[in-house]
């Protein structure tokens, strides 16, 4: 679809296609889900398409299981892709491009082992030189090359970067400039013949007509390299936007950090819209507030609001948004969840505890508090004994609590915290929670009597 779109205050005439391109070598974490969300919202906001691409050419580290988890997590978040590709299905296409680049002299075979390269790098660093590949492979004589072939040594291939200025107008970083001579010729094909995503990504971005590449700032120098590869394979350049990386107070978030994966958050009762509401606003000029559907986020999405300073991720903020989300759900909304949880509560119970839960799974705890026996507290026995004597007979309703506590107040002279806290602790085992006037009828006469017993 060709559309006029206003992006960052200028009109572009193009069809928008973005992509999310995870390598299935681990679980999705908040960092890469943010990239997925931003790509998705950007394309939807502009009436474009969204592609999911599995960058699975690293045969050693990629697994079908991780790929399946990634798809499942994206479904759970509500992200739908219009186009799907798996790089492992496209190897002949990459092979053809490889041949083409070799013919052009832009891709050249190298025979150094890892150890040799490490030694070279160390020597350069000790001489105060930048650790750039010295292109020794280009100086090999025909004889030496022949010898390597005889020995059956397998080459890896590097892309020959041109010594020229590489420049693009990044939709987040603005004018971005690299000098070709400051970059090392990258390895595009490994010794075992597998290709790195540096090359395959460019081929796919060209073949699938990707209009905008939005990804983490850790890819900026890859982009500089890829700009030259786009030119070498005769492709127009897509637009680029590099998101500042996500940080917590303690660390940067990556696959290796652990503890930030979406499955973990899901298992912990965090709702998809809490995640999406937070991850699409951190690092922008807007404060994250809960949104109840992706449609809302699509409508208000603006790439121009993303800045260059690191995006701060705070799990407490996520919990706050989750509370906002769950506390507005209706009884009908949570019915499927109750079935899955195997508890049968009524609407009255839901409306009573709703303001006090951070996650739906907290319902179980309040449910248990209402229905299961609770050990009476050791303190305030005399006071609780008096309360017990004054407990009105059933039937109870929402005014029972105020009648009861007014009578206790008259009898004991207590008021405020002194009156309410011992009762709350005795009846629920907790210092905070839903209003007792609502909980009281849910707990019922027999259990209240038992909890007040000394
Ligand atoms: N597969 C790469 C990664 O997970 C991303 C490639 C790209 O965005 O071009 O880091």
CSV table of C-alpha atoms and ligand atoms in Angstrom, one decimal:
chain,number,residue,atom,x,y,z
A,1,UNK,CA,0.0,0.0,0.0
A,2,UNK,CA,1.4,3.4,-0.9
A,3,UNK,CA,0.5,6.1,1.5
A,4,UNK,CA,1.6,9.6,2.4
A,5,UNK,CA,2.9,9.6,5.9
A,6,UNK,CA,4.0,12.3,8.2
A,7,UNK,CA,7.0,11.0,10.0
A,8,UNK,CA,9.1,13.3,12.2
A,9,UNK,CA,7.5,16.3,10.5
A,10,UNK,CA,8.3,15.4,6.9
A,11,UNK,CA,6.1,13.7,4.4
A,12,UNK,CA,7.3,10.5,2.8
A,13,UNK,CA,5.8,8.7,0.0
A,14,UNK,CA,6.4,5.0,0.5
A,15,UNK,CA,4.9,1.8,1.8
A,16,UNK,CA,5.9,1.2,5.4
A,17,UNK,CA,7.2,-2.2,6.3
A,18,UNK,CA,9.1,-2.8,9.5
A,19,UNK,CA,10.5,-6.0,10.9
A,20,UNK,CA,11.4,-7.6,14.1
A,21,UNK,CA,14.4,-9.9,13.6
A,22,UNK,CA,15.3,-11.9,16.7
A,23,UNK,CA,18.0,-14.6,16.7
A,24,UNK,CA,16.4,-17.6,18.3
A,25,UNK,CA,19.3,-18.1,20.7
A,26,UNK,CA,17.5,-17.3,23.9
A,27,UNK,CA,14.2,-16.0,25.4
A,28,UNK,CA,12.7,-12.7,24.5
A,29,UNK,CA,13.6,-10.1,27.2
A,30,UNK,CA,12.2,-6.6,27.8
A,31,UNK,CA,14.9,-5.1,25.6
A,32,UNK,CA,14.0,-7.0,22.4
A,33,UNK,CA,10.3,-7.0,23.1
A,34,UNK,CA,10.6,-3.2,23.2
A,35,UNK,CA,12.2,-3.3,19.7
A,36,UNK,CA,9.4,-5.6,18.5
A,37,UNK,CA,6.7,-3.3,19.9
A,38,UNK,CA,8.2,-0.1,18.5
A,39,UNK,CA,8.5,-1.6,15.0
A,40,UNK,CA,4.9,-2.9,15.3
A,41,UNK,CA,3.4,0.3,16.5
A,42,UNK,CA,5.3,2.4,14.1
A,43,UNK,CA,4.1,0.4,11.1
A,44,UNK,CA,0.5,0.1,12.3
A,45,UNK,CA,0.4,3.8,13.1
A,46,UNK,CA,1.3,4.5,9.4
A,47,UNK,CA,-0.9,1.9,8.0
A,48,UNK,CA,2.0,-0.3,7.1
A,49,UNK,CA,3.0,-3.9,7.5
A,50,UNK,CA,5.0,-5.8,10.1
A,51,UNK,CA,7.3,-8.7,9.5
A,52,UNK,CA,8.7,-11.3,11.8
A,53,UNK,CA,12.0,-12.8,10.7
A,54,UNK,CA,14.0,-15.5,12.5
A,55,UNK,CA,17.7,-14.8,12.2
A,56,UNK,CA,18.6,-18.5,12.6
A,57,UNK,CA,21.7,-18.9,10.5
A,58,UNK,CA,23.8,-19.5,13.6
A,59,UNK,CA,23.2,-23.3,13.6
A,60,UNK,CA,25.1,-23.9,16.9
A,61,UNK,CA,23.1,-21.4,19.0
A,62,UNK,CA,19.7,-21.2,17.4
A,63,UNK,CA,17.0,-23.7,18.4
A,64,UNK,CA,13.5,-24.4,17.1
A,65,UNK,CA,12.4,-24.3,20.7
A,66,UNK,CA,13.5,-20.7,21.2
A,67,UNK,CA,11.9,-19.8,17.9
A,68,UNK,CA,8.6,-21.3,19.1
A,69,UNK,CA,8.8,-19.5,22.4
A,70,UNK,CA,9.4,-16.2,20.6
A,71,UNK,CA,6.3,-16.6,18.4
A,72,UNK,CA,4.3,-17.6,21.4
A,73,UNK,CA,5.4,-14.6,23.4
A,74,UNK,CA,4.6,-12.2,20.6
A,75,UNK,CA,1.2,-13.7,20.2
A,76,UNK,CA,0.7,-13.3,23.9
A,77,UNK,CA,1.5,-9.6,23.6
A,78,UNK,CA,-1.0,-9.4,20.8
A,79,UNK,CA,1.5,-8.6,18.1
A,80,UNK,CA,0.5,-9.9,14.7
A,81,UNK,CA,2.8,-10.1,11.8
A,82,UNK,CA,1.8,-9.9,8.1
A,83,UNK,CA,5.0,-11.5,6.7
A,84,UNK,CA,7.2,-14.2,8.1
A,85,UNK,CA,10.5,-15.6,7.1
A,86,UNK,CA,13.1,-17.9,8.4
A,87,UNK,CA,16.7,-17.2,7.3
A,88,UNK,CA,17.5,-20.9,7.3
A,89,UNK,CA,15.0,-21.3,4.5
A,90,UNK,CA,16.8,-18.8,2.3
A,91,UNK,CA,20.3,-20.1,2.2
A,92,UNK,CA,20.5,-20.5,-1.7
A,93,UNK,CA,19.6,-16.8,-2.0
A,94,UNK,CA,22.4,-15.8,0.3
A,95,UNK,CA,24.8,-18.1,-1.5
A,96,UNK,CA,24.0,-16.3,-4.8
A,97,UNK,CA,24.7,-12.9,-3.2
A,98,UNK,CA,27.9,-14.3,-1.8
A,99,UNK,CA,29.1,-15.3,-5.3
A,100,UNK,CA,28.1,-11.9,-6.6
A,101,UNK,CA,30.2,-10.1,-3.9
A,102,UNK,CA,33.2,-12.4,-4.4
A,103,UNK,CA,33.0,-11.6,-8.1
A,104,UNK,CA,33.0,-7.9,-7.3
A,105,UNK,CA,36.0,-8.4,-5.1
A,106,UNK,CA,34.1,-7.1,-2.0
A,107,UNK,CA,34.1,-10.5,-0.3
A,108,UNK,CA,37.5,-12.1,0.2
A,109,UNK,CA,38.6,-15.3,1.8
A,110,UNK,CA,40.8,-15.2,4.9
A,111,UNK,CA,42.6,-18.1,6.6
A,112,UNK,CA,43.6,-16.8,10.0
A,113,UNK,CA,42.7,-18.9,13.0
A,114,UNK,CA,41.0,-17.4,16.0
A,115,UNK,CA,44.3,-17.6,17.9
A,116,UNK,CA,46.2,-15.7,15.2
A,117,UNK,CA,43.5,-13.0,15.1
A,118,UNK,CA,43.6,-12.7,18.9
A,119,UNK,CA,47.4,-12.3,18.8
A,120,UNK,CA,47.2,-9.7,16.0
A,121,UNK,CA,44.6,-7.7,18.0
A,122,UNK,CA,46.7,-7.8,21.2
A,123,UNK,CA,49.7,-6.5,19.4
A,124,UNK,CA,47.8,-3.7,17.8
A,125,UNK,CA,46.3,-2.7,21.1
A,126,UNK,CA,49.8,-2.8,22.8
A,127,UNK,CA,51.1,-0.5,20.1
A,128,UNK,CA,48.2,1.8,20.7
A,129,UNK,CA,46.6,1.1,17.4
A,130,UNK,CA,42.9,0.4,16.8
A,131,UNK,CA,42.2,-3.3,16.5
A,132,UNK,CA,41.3,-3.3,12.8
A,133,UNK,CA,41.8,-6.3,10.6
A,134,UNK,CA,45.0,-5.7,8.6
A,135,UNK,CA,43.8,-7.3,5.4
A,136,UNK,CA,46.8,-9.7,5.4
A,137,UNK,CA,44.6,-12.2,3.5
A,138,UNK,CA,44.7,-9.9,0.5
A,139,UNK,CA,48.5,-10.2,0.4
A,140,UNK,CA,48.6,-14.0,0.3
A,141,UNK,CA,50.5,-15.3,-2.8
A,142,UNK,CA,48.9,-17.8,-5.2
A,143,UNK,CA,51.3,-20.3,-3.7
A,144,UNK,CA,50.2,-19.7,-0.2
A,145,UNK,CA,46.5,-19.9,-1.2
A,146,UNK,CA,47.2,-23.1,-3.0
A,147,UNK,CA,48.9,-24.6,0.0
A,148,UNK,CA,45.9,-23.7,2.3
A,149,UNK,CA,43.6,-25.4,-0.1
A,150,UNK,CA,45.8,-28.5,-0.2
A,151,UNK,CA,45.7,-28.6,3.6
A,152,UNK,CA,41.9,-28.3,3.3
A,153,UNK,CA,41.9,-25.2,5.4
A,154,UNK,CA,38.5,-23.6,5.3
A,155,UNK,CA,38.3,-19.8,4.7
A,156,UNK,CA,36.1,-17.3,6.4
A,157,UNK,CA,35.0,-14.3,4.3
A,158,UNK,CA,35.3,-10.7,5.1
A,159,UNK,CA,33.6,-7.8,3.4
A,160,UNK,CA,35.9,-5.1,2.1
A,161,UNK,CA,34.8,-1.8,3.4
A,162,UNK,CA,35.4,1.3,1.2
A,163,UNK,CA,37.4,4.1,2.8
A,164,UNK,CA,34.6,6.6,2.5
A,165,UNK,CA,32.2,8.5,4.6
A,166,UNK,CA,29.1,6.6,5.7
A,167,UNK,CA,26.3,8.8,6.6
A,168,UNK,CA,22.6,8.6,7.3
A,169,UNK,CA,19.9,10.6,9.0
A,170,UNK,CA,18.9,8.5,11.9
A,171,UNK,CA,15.3,9.0,12.9
A,172,UNK,CA,16.3,9.0,16.5
A,173,UNK,CA,20.0,9.9,16.6
A,174,UNK,CA,19.9,12.5,13.8
A,175,UNK,CA,22.8,12.9,11.4
A,176,UNK,CA,25.1,9.9,12.0
A,177,UNK,CA,28.6,9.7,10.4
A,178,UNK,CA,31.2,7.0,10.3
A,179,UNK,CA,34.5,6.8,8.3
A,180,UNK,CA,35.0,3.5,6.5
A,181,UNK,CA,38.7,3.4,7.5
A,182,UNK,CA,37.8,3.4,11.2
A,183,UNK,CA,35.9,0.1,10.8
A,184,UNK,CA,37.2,-3.4,10.5
A,185,UNK,CA,36.3,-5.5,7.5
A,186,UNK,CA,33.5,-7.6,9.0
A,187,UNK,CA,33.3,-11.4,8.8
A,188,UNK,CA,30.2,-12.2,6.8
A,189,UNK,CA,30.8,-15.9,6.3
A,190,UNK,CA,32.1,-18.2,9.0
A,191,UNK,CA,34.7,-20.9,8.5
A,192,UNK,CA,31.9,-23.6,8.6
A,193,UNK,CA,30.1,-21.7,5.7
A,194,UNK,CA,27.3,-20.3,7.8
A,195,UNK,CA,26.5,-16.6,7.3
A,196,UNK,CA,26.4,-14.0,9.9
A,197,UNK,CA,23.2,-11.9,10.1
A,198,UNK,CA,25.2,-8.8,9.1
A,199,UNK,CA,24.9,-10.1,5.5
A,200,UNK,CA,21.7,-12.1,5.6
A,201,UNK,CA,19.9,-9.2,7.3
A,202,UNK,CA,20.7,-6.8,4.4
A,203,UNK,CA,19.7,-9.3,1.8
A,204,UNK,CA,16.3,-9.9,3.5
A,205,UNK,CA,15.8,-6.2,4.1
A,206,UNK,CA,16.2,-5.6,0.4
A,207,UNK,CA,14.1,-8.6,-0.7
A,208,UNK,CA,11.3,-7.9,1.7
A,209,UNK,CA,11.3,-4.2,0.9
A,210,UNK,CA,11.8,-3.1,4.5
A,211,UNK,CA,11.3,0.6,4.6
A,212,UNK,CA,12.4,1.3,8.2
A,213,UNK,CA,14.9,-0.6,10.4
A,214,UNK,CA,14.3,0.2,14.0
A,215,UNK,CA,16.6,-1.5,16.4
A,216,UNK,CA,18.9,-1.0,19.5
A,217,UNK,CA,21.7,1.4,19.6
A,218,UNK,CA,24.1,-1.6,19.9
A,219,UNK,CA,23.6,-2.0,16.2
A,220,UNK,CA,24.8,1.4,15.1
A,221,UNK,CA,28.2,0.3,13.9
A,222,UNK,CA,26.6,-2.7,12.2
A,223,UNK,CA,24.4,-0.2,10.4
A,224,UNK,CA,27.5,1.6,9.1
A,225,UNK,CA,28.8,-1.6,7.7
A,226,UNK,CA,25.5,-2.6,6.3
A,227,UNK,CA,25.0,0.7,4.5
A,228,UNK,CA,28.0,-0.3,2.4
A,229,UNK,CA,26.6,-3.8,1.9
A,230,UNK,CA,23.2,-2.3,0.7
A,231,UNK,CA,25.1,-0.3,-1.9
A,232,UNK,CA,27.3,-3.3,-2.9
A,233,UNK,CA,24.2,-5.5,-3.6
A,234,UNK,CA,22.5,-2.7,-5.5
A,235,UNK,CA,19.8,-1.9,-3.0
A,236,UNK,CA,18.3,1.4,-2.0
A,237,UNK,CA,18.8,2.3,1.7
A,238,UNK,CA,16.0,1.9,4.2
A,239,UNK,CA,15.5,4.5,6.9
A,240,UNK,CA,17.2,3.8,10.2
A,241,UNK,CA,16.3,4.5,13.8
A,242,UNK,CA,18.4,3.3,16.7
A,243,UNK,CA,16.8,3.1,20.1
A,244,UNK,CA,18.8,4.0,23.2
A,245,UNK,CA,19.4,0.9,25.2
A,246,UNK,CA,17.3,-0.1,28.2
A,247,UNK,CA,19.0,0.1,31.6
A,248,UNK,CA,18.0,-0.8,35.1
A,249,UNK,CA,19.5,0.9,38.1
A,250,UNK,CA,22.0,-1.9,38.2
A,251,UNK,CA,22.8,-3.0,34.7
A,252,UNK,CA,22.2,-3.0,31.0
A,253,UNK,CA,19.6,-5.6,29.9
A,254,UNK,CA,20.6,-8.3,27.5
A,255,UNK,CA,20.1,-12.0,26.9
A,256,UNK,CA,23.0,-12.7,29.2
A,257,UNK,CA,21.8,-10.6,32.1
A,258,UNK,CA,18.9,-13.0,32.8
A,259,UNK,CA,15.8,-12.2,34.9
A,260,UNK,CA,14.2,-9.9,32.4
A,261,UNK,CA,12.5,-12.4,30.1
A,262,UNK,CA,8.9,-12.0,29.1
A,263,UNK,CA,8.0,-15.6,30.1
A,264,UNK,CA,9.2,-14.8,33.6
A,265,UNK,CA,7.1,-11.7,33.8
A,266,UNK,CA,4.1,-13.6,32.4
A,267,UNK,CA,4.6,-16.4,35.0
A,268,UNK,CA,4.7,-13.6,37.6
A,269,UNK,CA,1.2,-12.4,36.7
A,270,UNK,CA,2.2,-9.3,34.6
A,271,UNK,CA,-0.3,-8.5,31.9
A,272,UNK,CA,0.6,-7.9,28.3
A,273,UNK,CA,-0.8,-4.4,28.3
A,274,UNK,CA,1.3,-3.4,31.4
A,275,UNK,CA,4.4,-4.5,29.5
A,276,UNK,CA,3.4,-2.7,26.3
A,277,UNK,CA,2.4,0.4,28.1
A,278,UNK,CA,5.7,0.6,29.8
A,279,UNK,CA,8.1,-0.5,27.1
A,280,UNK,CA,6.7,1.9,24.5
A,281,UNK,CA,7.1,4.9,26.7
A,282,UNK,CA,10.4,4.5,28.5
A,283,UNK,CA,13.1,6.4,26.8
A,284,UNK,CA,10.5,8.9,25.4
A,285,UNK,CA,9.4,12.3,26.6
A,286,UNK,CA,6.2,10.8,27.9
A,287,UNK,CA,5.5,9.2,31.3
A,288,UNK,CA,4.2,5.7,31.0
A,289,UNK,CA,0.5,5.4,31.8
A,290,UNK,CA,-1.6,2.3,31.5
A,291,UNK,CA,-3.3,1.8,28.1
A,292,UNK,CA,-5.9,-0.9,27.7
A,293,UNK,CA,-5.4,-1.9,24.2
A,294,UNK,CA,-2.6,-1.9,21.5
A,295,UNK,CA,-5.0,0.2,19.4
A,296,UNK,CA,-4.6,3.0,21.9
A,297,UNK,CA,-0.8,2.7,21.7
A,298,UNK,CA,-0.9,2.6,17.9
A,299,UNK,CA,-2.9,5.8,17.7
A,300,UNK,CA,-0.6,7.8,19.9
A,301,UNK,CA,2.7,6.3,18.8
A,302,UNK,CA,5.3,8.8,17.8
A,303,UNK,CA,8.9,7.8,17.0
A,304,UNK,CA,9.9,11.5,17.3
A,305,UNK,CA,9.3,11.2,21.1
A,306,UNK,CA,12.2,8.7,21.5
A,307,UNK,CA,15.4,10.3,22.8
A,308,UNK,CA,19.0,9.4,23.0
A,309,UNK,CA,19.5,9.0,26.7
A,310,UNK,CA,19.1,5.5,28.1
A,311,UNK,CA,15.6,4.2,28.8
A,312,UNK,CA,15.2,3.4,32.4
A,313,UNK,CA,13.4,0.2,33.2
A,314,UNK,CA,12.0,-0.2,36.7
A,315,UNK,CA,10.1,-3.3,37.7
A,316,UNK,CA,8.2,-1.3,40.3
A,317,UNK,CA,6.8,0.8,37.5
A,318,UNK,CA,5.6,-2.3,35.7
A,319,UNK,CA,3.9,-3.6,38.8
A,320,UNK,CA,2.2,-0.2,39.3
A,321,UNK,CA,0.9,-0.3,35.7
A,322,UNK,CA,-0.2,-3.9,36.2
A,323,UNK,CA,-2.2,-2.9,39.2
A,324,UNK,CA,-3.9,-0.1,37.1
A,325,UNK,CA,-4.7,-2.7,34.5
A,326,UNK,CA,-6.2,-5.4,36.6
A,327,UNK,CA,-8.0,-3.1,39.0
A,328,UNK,CA,-10.3,-1.9,36.2
A,329,UNK,CA,-11.2,-5.3,34.8
A,330,UNK,CA,-14.9,-6.3,35.1
A,331,UNK,CA,-16.0,-9.6,36.6
A,332,UNK,CA,-16.8,-10.9,33.0
A,333,UNK,CA,-13.2,-10.0,32.0
A,334,UNK,CA,-11.7,-12.2,34.7
A,335,UNK,CA,-14.1,-15.2,34.4
A,336,UNK,CA,-11.8,-17.2,32.1
A,337,UNK,CA,-8.9,-16.5,34.4
A,338,UNK,CA,-10.9,-17.8,37.5
A,339,UNK,CA,-11.7,-21.0,35.6
A,340,UNK,CA,-8.1,-21.5,34.8
A,341,UNK,CA,-7.2,-20.8,38.4
A,342,UNK,CA,-9.9,-23.2,39.7
A,343,UNK,CA,-11.5,-20.7,42.1
A,344,UNK,CA,-15.2,-19.7,42.2
A,345,UNK,CA,-15.6,-16.2,43.5
A,346,UNK,CA,-18.6,-14.0,42.9
A,347,UNK,CA,-18.8,-10.5,41.5
A,348,UNK,CA,-19.0,-9.0,45.0
A,349,UNK,CA,-15.8,-10.6,46.0
A,350,UNK,CA,-14.0,-9.4,42.9
A,351,UNK,CA,-15.2,-5.8,43.3
A,352,UNK,CA,-14.1,-5.8,46.9
A,353,UNK,CA,-10.6,-7.1,46.4
A,354,UNK,CA,-10.0,-5.5,43.0
A,355,UNK,CA,-8.5,-2.2,44.3
A,356,UNK,CA,-6.0,-4.1,46.3
A,357,UNK,CA,-4.3,-6.5,43.9
A,358,UNK,CA,-1.3,-5.9,41.8
A,359,UNK,CA,-1.8,-9.0,39.7
A,360,UNK,CA,-4.7,-11.4,39.2
A,361,UNK,CA,-2.8,-14.2,40.9
A,362,UNK,CA,-3.1,-12.2,44.1
A,363,UNK,CA,-6.8,-13.2,44.0
A,364,UNK,CA,-5.8,-16.6,45.2
A,365,UNK,CA,-4.3,-15.2,48.4
A,366,UNK,CA,-7.4,-13.1,49.2
A,367,UNK,CA,-9.6,-16.0,48.3
A,368,UNK,CA,-7.6,-18.2,50.7
A,369,UNK,CA,-7.9,-15.5,53.4
A,370,UNK,CA,-11.6,-15.6,53.1
A,371,UNK,CA,-12.1,-19.3,52.9
A,372,UNK,CA,-9.2,-21.1,54.7
A,373,UNK,CA,-8.6,-21.3,58.4
A,374,UNK,CA,-6.2,-18.7,59.8
A,375,UNK,CA,-4.2,-19.0,63.0
A,376,UNK,CA,-5.4,-16.3,65.5
A,377,UNK,CA,-2.8,-13.8,66.6
A,378,UNK,CA,-1.0,-14.1,69.9
A,379,UNK,CA,-1.3,-10.4,70.8
A,380,UNK,CA,-4.3,-8.3,71.9
A,381,UNK,CA,-6.2,-11.3,73.2
A,382,UNK,CA,-8.3,-9.4,75.7
A,383,UNK,CA,-9.3,-6.8,73.2
A,384,UNK,CA,-10.1,-9.4,70.6
A,385,UNK,CA,-12.1,-11.4,73.1
A,386,UNK,CA,-14.3,-8.3,73.7
A,387,UNK,CA,-14.7,-7.8,69.9
A,388,UNK,CA,-15.8,-11.5,69.7
A,389,UNK,CA,-18.5,-10.9,72.3
A,390,UNK,CA,-19.9,-8.0,70.4
A,391,UNK,CA,-20.0,-9.6,67.0
A,392,UNK,CA,-23.5,-9.2,65.6
A,393,UNK,CA,-25.4,-12.4,64.4
A,394,UNK,CA,-25.8,-13.0,60.7
A,395,UNK,CA,-27.2,-12.1,58.2
A,396,UNK,CA,-24.5,-9.6,57.5
A,397,UNK,CA,-24.2,-6.9,54.9
A,398,UNK,CA,-21.8,-4.0,54.3
A,399,UNK,CA,-23.0,-2.0,57.2
A,400,UNK,CA,-22.3,-4.8,59.7
A,401,UNK,CA,-18.7,-3.7,60.0
A,402,UNK,CA,-19.6,-0.1,61.1
A,403,UNK,CA,-22.2,-1.3,63.5
A,404,UNK,CA,-19.8,-3.8,65.1
A,405,UNK,CA,-16.8,-1.4,65.3
A,406,UNK,CA,-19.0,1.4,66.8
A,407,UNK,CA,-20.1,-0.9,69.5
A,408,UNK,CA,-16.5,-2.0,70.2
A,409,UNK,CA,-15.5,1.7,70.3
A,410,UNK,CA,-18.1,2.4,72.9
A,411,UNK,CA,-17.2,-0.6,75.0
A,412,UNK,CA,-13.4,-0.2,74.9
A,413,UNK,CA,-12.8,3.5,74.2
A,414,UNK,CA,-10.4,2.6,71.4
A,415,UNK,CA,-10.5,4.4,68.1
A,416,UNK,CA,-8.5,4.7,64.9
A,417,UNK,CA,-5.5,2.5,64.3
A,418,UNK,CA,-5.7,1.1,67.8
A,419,UNK,CA,-9.1,-0.2,67.1
A,420,UNK,CA,-8.8,-1.3,63.5
A,421,UNK,CA,-5.3,-2.7,63.2
A,422,UNK,CA,-5.7,-5.6,65.7
A,423,UNK,CA,-8.9,-6.5,64.0
A,424,UNK,CA,-7.4,-6.4,60.5
A,425,UNK,CA,-4.5,-8.5,61.6
A,426,UNK,CA,-6.7,-11.0,63.3
A,427,UNK,CA,-9.2,-11.3,60.4
A,428,UNK,CA,-6.8,-11.3,57.5
A,429,UNK,CA,-3.3,-11.9,58.9
A,430,UNK,CA,-2.2,-8.7,57.0
A,431,UNK,CA,-1.7,-5.1,57.7
A,432,UNK,CA,-3.2,-3.9,54.5
A,433,UNK,CA,-5.9,-5.1,52.1
A,434,UNK,CA,-9.4,-4.6,50.9
A,435,UNK,CA,-11.9,-2.7,53.0
A,436,UNK,CA,-13.0,-4.8,56.0
A,437,UNK,CA,-16.6,-3.8,55.6
A,438,UNK,CA,-16.5,-5.8,52.4
A,439,UNK,CA,-14.4,-8.6,53.5
A,440,UNK,CA,-16.4,-9.3,56.7
A,441,UNK,CA,-19.4,-10.8,55.0
A,442,UNK,CA,-17.2,-12.8,52.7
A,443,UNK,CA,-15.3,-14.3,55.6
A,444,UNK,CA,-18.5,-15.1,57.5
A,445,UNK,CA,-19.5,-15.5,61.1
A,446,UNK,CA,-17.9,-18.9,62.0
A,447,UNK,CA,-14.5,-18.0,60.6
A,448,UNK,CA,-14.5,-14.5,62.2
A,449,UNK,CA,-15.4,-16.1,65.5
A,450,UNK,CA,-12.5,-18.6,65.2
A,451,UNK,CA,-10.0,-15.9,64.3
A,452,UNK,CA,-10.9,-13.8,67.3
A,453,UNK,CA,-10.5,-16.7,69.7
A,454,UNK,CA,-7.6,-16.4,72.2
B,1,LIG,N1,19.1,-10.8,14.7
B,1,LIG,C1,19.7,-9.6,15.2
B,1,LIG,C2,19.7,-9.6,16.7
B,1,LIG,O1,18.9,-10.3,17.3
B,1,LIG,C3,19.0,-8.4,14.7
B,1,LIG,C4,19.3,-8.1,13.3
B,1,LIG,C5,18.7,-6.8,12.8
B,1,LIG,O2,17.9,-6.2,13.5
B,1,LIG,O3,19.1,-6.4,11.7
B,1,LIG,O4,20.4,-8.8,17.3
